[in-house]
mmCIF file with all atom_site columns, C-alpha atoms in Angstrom:
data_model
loop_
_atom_site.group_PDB
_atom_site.id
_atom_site.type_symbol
_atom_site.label_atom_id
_atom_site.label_alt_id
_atom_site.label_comp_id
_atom_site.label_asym_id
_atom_site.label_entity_id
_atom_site.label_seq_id
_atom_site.pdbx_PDB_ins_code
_atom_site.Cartn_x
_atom_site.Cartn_y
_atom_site.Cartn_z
_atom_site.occupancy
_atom_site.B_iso_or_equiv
_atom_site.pdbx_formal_charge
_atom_site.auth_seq_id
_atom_site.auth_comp_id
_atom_site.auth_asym_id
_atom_site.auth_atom_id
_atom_site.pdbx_PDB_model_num
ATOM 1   C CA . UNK A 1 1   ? 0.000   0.000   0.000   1.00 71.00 ? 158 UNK A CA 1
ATOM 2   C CA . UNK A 1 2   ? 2.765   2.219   0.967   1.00 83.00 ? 159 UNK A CA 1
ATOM 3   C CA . UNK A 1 3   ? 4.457   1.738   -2.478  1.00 84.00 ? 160 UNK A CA 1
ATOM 4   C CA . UNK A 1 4   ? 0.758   2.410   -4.060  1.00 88.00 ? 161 UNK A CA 1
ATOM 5   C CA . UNK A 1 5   ? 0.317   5.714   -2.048  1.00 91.00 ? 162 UNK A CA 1
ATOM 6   C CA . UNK A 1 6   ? 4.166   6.591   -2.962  1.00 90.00 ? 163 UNK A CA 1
ATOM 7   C CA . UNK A 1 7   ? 3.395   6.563   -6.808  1.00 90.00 ? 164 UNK A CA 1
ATOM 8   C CA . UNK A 1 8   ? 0.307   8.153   -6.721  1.00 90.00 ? 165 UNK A CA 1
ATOM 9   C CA . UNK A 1 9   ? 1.972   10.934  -4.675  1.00 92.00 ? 166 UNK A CA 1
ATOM 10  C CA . UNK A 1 10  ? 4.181   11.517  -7.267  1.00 91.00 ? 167 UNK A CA 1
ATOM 11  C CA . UNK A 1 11  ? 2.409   11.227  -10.191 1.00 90.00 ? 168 UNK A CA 1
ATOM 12  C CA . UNK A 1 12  ? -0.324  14.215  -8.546  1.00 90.00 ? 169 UNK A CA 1
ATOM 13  C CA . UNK A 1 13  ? 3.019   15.968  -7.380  1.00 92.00 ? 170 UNK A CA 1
ATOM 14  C CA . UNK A 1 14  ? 3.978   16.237  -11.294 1.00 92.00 ? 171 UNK A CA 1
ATOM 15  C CA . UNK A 1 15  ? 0.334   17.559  -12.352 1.00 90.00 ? 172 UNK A CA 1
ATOM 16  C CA . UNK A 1 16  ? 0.301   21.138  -13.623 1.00 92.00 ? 173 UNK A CA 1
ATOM 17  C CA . UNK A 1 17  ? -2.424  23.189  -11.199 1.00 90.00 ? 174 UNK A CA 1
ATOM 18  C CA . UNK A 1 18  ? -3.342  25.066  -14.785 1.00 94.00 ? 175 UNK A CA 1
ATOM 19  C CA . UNK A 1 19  ? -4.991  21.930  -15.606 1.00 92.00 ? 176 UNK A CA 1
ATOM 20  C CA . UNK A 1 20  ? -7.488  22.230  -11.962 1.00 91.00 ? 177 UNK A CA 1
ATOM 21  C CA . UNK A 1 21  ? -7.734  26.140  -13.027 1.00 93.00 ? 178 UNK A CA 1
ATOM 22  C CA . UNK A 1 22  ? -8.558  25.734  -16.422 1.00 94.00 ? 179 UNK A CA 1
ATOM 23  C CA . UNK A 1 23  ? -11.436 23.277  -15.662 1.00 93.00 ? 180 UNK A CA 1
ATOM 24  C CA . UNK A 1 24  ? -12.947 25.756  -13.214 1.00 92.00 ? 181 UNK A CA 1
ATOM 25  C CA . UNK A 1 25  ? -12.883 28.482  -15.179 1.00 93.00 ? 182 UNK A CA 1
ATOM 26  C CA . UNK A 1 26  ? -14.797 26.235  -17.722 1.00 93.00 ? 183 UNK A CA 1
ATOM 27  C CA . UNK A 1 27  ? -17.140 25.581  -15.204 1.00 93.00 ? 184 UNK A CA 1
ATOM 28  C CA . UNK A 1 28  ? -16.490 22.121  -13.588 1.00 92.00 ? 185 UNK A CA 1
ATOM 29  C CA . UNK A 1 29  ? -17.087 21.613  -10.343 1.00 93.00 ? 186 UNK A CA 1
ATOM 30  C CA . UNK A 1 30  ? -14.570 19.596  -7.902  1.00 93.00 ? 187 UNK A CA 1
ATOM 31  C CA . UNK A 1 31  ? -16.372 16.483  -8.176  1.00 94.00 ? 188 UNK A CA 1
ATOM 32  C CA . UNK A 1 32  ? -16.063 17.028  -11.961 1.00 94.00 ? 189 UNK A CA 1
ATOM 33  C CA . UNK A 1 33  ? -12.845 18.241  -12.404 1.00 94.00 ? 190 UNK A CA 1
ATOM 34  C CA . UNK A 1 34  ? -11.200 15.112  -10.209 1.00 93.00 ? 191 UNK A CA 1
ATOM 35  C CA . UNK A 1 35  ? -12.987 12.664  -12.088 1.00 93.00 ? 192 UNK A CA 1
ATOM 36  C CA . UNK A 1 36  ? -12.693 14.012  -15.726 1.00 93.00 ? 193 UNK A CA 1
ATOM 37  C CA . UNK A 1 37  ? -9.127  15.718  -15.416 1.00 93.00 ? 194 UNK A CA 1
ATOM 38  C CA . UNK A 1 38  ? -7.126  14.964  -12.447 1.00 93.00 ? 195 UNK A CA 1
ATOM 39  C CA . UNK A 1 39  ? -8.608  10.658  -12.222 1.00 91.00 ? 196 UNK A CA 1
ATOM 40  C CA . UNK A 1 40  ? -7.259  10.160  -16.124 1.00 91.00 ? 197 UNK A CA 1
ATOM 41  C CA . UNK A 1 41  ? -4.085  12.327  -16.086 1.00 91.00 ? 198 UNK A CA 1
ATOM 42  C CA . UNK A 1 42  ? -3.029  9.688   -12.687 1.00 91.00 ? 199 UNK A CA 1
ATOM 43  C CA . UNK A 1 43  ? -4.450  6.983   -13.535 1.00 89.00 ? 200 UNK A CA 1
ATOM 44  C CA . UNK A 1 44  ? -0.554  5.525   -15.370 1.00 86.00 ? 201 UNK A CA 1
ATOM 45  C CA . UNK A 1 45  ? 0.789   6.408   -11.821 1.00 88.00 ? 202 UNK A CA 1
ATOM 46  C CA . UNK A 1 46  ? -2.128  4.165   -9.921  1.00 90.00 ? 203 UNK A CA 1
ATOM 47  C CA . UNK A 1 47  ? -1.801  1.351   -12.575 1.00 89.00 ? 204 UNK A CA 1
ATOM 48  C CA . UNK A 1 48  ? 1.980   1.012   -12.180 1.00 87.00 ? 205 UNK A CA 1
ATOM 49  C CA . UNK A 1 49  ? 1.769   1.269   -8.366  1.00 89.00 ? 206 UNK A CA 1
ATOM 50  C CA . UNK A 1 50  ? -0.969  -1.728  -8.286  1.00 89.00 ? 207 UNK A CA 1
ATOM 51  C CA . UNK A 1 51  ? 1.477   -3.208  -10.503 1.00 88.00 ? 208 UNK A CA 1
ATOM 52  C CA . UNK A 1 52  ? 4.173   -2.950  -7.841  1.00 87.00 ? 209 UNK A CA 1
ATOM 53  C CA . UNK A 1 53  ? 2.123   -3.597  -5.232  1.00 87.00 ? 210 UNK A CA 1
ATOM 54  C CA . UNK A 1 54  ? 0.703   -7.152  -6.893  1.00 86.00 ? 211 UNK A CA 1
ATOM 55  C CA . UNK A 1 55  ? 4.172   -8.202  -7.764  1.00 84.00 ? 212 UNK A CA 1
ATOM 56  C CA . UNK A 1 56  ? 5.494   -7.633  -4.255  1.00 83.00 ? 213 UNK A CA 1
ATOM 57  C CA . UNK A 1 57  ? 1.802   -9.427  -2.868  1.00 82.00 ? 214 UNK A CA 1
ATOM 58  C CA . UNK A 1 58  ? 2.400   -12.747 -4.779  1.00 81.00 ? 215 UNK A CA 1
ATOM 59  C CA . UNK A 1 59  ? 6.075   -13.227 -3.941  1.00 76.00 ? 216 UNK A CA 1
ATOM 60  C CA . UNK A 1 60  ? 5.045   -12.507 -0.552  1.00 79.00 ? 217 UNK A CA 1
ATOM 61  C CA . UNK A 1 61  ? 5.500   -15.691 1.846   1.00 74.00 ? 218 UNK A CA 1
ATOM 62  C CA . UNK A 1 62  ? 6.484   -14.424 5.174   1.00 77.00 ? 219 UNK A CA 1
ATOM 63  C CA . UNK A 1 63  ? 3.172   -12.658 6.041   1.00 78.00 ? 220 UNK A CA 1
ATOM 64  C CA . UNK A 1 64  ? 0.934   -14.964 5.531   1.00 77.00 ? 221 UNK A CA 1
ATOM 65  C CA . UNK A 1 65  ? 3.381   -17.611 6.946   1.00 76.00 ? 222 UNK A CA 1
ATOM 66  C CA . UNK A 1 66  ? 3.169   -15.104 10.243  1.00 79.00 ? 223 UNK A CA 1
ATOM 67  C CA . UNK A 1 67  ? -0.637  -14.378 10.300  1.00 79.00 ? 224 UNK A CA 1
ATOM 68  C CA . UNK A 1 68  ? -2.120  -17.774 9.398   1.00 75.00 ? 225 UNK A CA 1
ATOM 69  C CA . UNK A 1 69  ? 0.248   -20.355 10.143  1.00 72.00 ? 226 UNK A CA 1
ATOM 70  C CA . UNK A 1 70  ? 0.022   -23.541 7.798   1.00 70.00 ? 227 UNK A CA 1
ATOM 71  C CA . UNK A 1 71  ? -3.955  -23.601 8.065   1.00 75.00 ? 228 UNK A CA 1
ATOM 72  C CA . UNK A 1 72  ? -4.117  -21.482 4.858   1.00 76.00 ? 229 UNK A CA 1
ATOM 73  C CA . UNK A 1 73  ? -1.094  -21.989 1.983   1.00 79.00 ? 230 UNK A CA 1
ATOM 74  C CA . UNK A 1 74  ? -0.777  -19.606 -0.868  1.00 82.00 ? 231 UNK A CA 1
ATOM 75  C CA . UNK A 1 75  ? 1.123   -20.617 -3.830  1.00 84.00 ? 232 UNK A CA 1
ATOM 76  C CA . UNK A 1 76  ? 4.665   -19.138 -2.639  1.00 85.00 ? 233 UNK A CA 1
ATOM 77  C CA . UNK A 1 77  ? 4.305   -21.089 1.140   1.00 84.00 ? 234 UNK A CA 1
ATOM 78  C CA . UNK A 1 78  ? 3.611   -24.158 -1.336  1.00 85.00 ? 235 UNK A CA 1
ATOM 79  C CA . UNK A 1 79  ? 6.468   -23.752 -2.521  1.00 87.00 ? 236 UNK A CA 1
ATOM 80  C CA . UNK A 1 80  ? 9.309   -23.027 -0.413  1.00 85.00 ? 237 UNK A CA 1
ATOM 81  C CA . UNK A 1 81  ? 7.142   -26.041 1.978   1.00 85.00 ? 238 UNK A CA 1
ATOM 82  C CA . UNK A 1 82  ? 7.896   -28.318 -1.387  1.00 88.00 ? 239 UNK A CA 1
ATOM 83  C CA . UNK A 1 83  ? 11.753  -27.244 -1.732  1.00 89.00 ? 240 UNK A CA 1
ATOM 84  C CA . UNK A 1 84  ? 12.130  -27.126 2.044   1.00 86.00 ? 241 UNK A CA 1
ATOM 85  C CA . UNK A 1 85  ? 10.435  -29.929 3.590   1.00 85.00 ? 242 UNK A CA 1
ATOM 86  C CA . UNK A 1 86  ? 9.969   -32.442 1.195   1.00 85.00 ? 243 UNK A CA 1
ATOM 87  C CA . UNK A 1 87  ? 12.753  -31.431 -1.573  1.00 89.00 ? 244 UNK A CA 1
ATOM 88  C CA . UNK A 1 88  ? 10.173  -31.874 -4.687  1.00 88.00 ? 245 UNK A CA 1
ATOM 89  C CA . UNK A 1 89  ? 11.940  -29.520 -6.915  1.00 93.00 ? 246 UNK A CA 1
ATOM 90  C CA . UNK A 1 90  ? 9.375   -30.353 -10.049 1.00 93.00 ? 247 UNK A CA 1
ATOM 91  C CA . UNK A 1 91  ? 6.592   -29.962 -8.185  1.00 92.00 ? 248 UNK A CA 1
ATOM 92  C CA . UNK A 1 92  ? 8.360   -26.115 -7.018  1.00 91.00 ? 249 UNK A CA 1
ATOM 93  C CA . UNK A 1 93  ? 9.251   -25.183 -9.923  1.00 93.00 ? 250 UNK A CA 1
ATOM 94  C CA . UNK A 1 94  ? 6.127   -26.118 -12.414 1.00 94.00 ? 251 UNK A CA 1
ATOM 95  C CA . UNK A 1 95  ? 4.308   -23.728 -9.091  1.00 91.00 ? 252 UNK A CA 1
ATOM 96  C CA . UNK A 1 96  ? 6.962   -21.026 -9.652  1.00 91.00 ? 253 UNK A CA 1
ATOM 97  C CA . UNK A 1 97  ? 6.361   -21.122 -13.199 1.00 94.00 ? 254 UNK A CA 1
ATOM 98  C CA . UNK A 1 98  ? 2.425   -20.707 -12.307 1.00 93.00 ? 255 UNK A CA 1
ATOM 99  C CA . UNK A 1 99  ? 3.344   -17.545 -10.049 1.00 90.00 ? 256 UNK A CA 1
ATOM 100 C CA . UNK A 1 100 ? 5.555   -16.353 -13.199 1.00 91.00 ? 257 UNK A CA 1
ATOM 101 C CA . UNK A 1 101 ? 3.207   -16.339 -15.585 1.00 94.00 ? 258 UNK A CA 1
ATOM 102 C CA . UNK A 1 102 ? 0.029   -14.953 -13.470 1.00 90.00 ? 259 UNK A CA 1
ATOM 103 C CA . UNK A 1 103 ? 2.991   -12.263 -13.064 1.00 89.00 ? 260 UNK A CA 1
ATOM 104 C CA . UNK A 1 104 ? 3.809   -11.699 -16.839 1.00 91.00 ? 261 UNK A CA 1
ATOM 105 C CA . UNK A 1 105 ? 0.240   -11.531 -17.678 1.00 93.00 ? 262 UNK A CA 1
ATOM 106 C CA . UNK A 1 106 ? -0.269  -8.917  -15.315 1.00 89.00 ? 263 UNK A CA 1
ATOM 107 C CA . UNK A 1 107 ? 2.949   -7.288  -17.079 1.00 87.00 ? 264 UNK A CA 1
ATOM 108 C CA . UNK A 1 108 ? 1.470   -7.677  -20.480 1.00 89.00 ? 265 UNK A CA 1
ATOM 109 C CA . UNK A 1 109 ? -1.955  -6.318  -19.883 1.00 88.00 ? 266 UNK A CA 1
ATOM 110 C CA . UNK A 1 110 ? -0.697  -3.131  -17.696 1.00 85.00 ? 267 UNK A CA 1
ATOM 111 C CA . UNK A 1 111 ? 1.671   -2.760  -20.455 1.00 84.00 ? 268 UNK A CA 1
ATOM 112 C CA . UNK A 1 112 ? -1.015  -2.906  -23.072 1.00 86.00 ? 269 UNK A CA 1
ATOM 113 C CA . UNK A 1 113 ? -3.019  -0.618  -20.965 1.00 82.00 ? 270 UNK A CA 1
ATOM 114 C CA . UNK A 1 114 ? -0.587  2.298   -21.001 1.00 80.00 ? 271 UNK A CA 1
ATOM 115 C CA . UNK A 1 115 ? 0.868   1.707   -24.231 1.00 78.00 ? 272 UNK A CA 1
ATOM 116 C CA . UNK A 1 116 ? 4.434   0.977   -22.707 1.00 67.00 ? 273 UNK A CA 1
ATOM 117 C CA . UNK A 1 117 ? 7.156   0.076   -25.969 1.00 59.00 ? 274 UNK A CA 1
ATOM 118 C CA . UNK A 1 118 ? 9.960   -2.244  -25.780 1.00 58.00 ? 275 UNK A CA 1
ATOM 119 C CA . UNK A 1 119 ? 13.009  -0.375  -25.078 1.00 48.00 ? 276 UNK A CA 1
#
């Protein structure tokens, strides 16, 4: 969330005030003028913070490992628990491959979203 609220900060922080001014003086309203200038000029910051912030979620063992215990696994506790305690490396690694791709698809279709080219 932190990383989330970090982005967004910035991306606001680079916003010209002109564009708040200019939509008053054409009449918009607050509501209106958040939601039809300030919402779409952010809205590459938000998307590439909750890109951040879902990569660093799904790596994430140690949290859940801390608040639930072994009741509830996600996919990386499966994994280091198949590596660690019973040393199925196939197993781990077709999972990590499952985790990769959820990530790269998340990748592609932010990507595609804001129009980001291949450097």
């Amino acid at each position: 969330v932190m990383l989330l609220t970090l982005t967004i900060f910035a991306n606001l922080k680079q916003l010209s005030p002109s564009y708040r001014k200019a939509a008053a003086d054409l009449g918009a309203g607050p509501v209106r003028t958040f939601l039809h200038v300030v919402l779409p000029l952010t809205l590459p910051g938000i998307m590439v913070g909750a890109f951040l912030t879902f990569v660093l979620c799904i790596g994430d063992y140690i949290t859940p490992q801390i608040l639930g215990g072994n009741n509830e696994l996600l996919m990386p506790q499966l994994v280091m628990m198949q590596i660690g305690r019973r040393g199925d490396f196939p197993l781990a690694s077709a999972l990590s491959i499952i985790l990769m791709a959820v990530v790269t698809i998340a990748y592609l279709a932010c990507a595609r979203w804001l129009k980001i080219e291949r450097a």
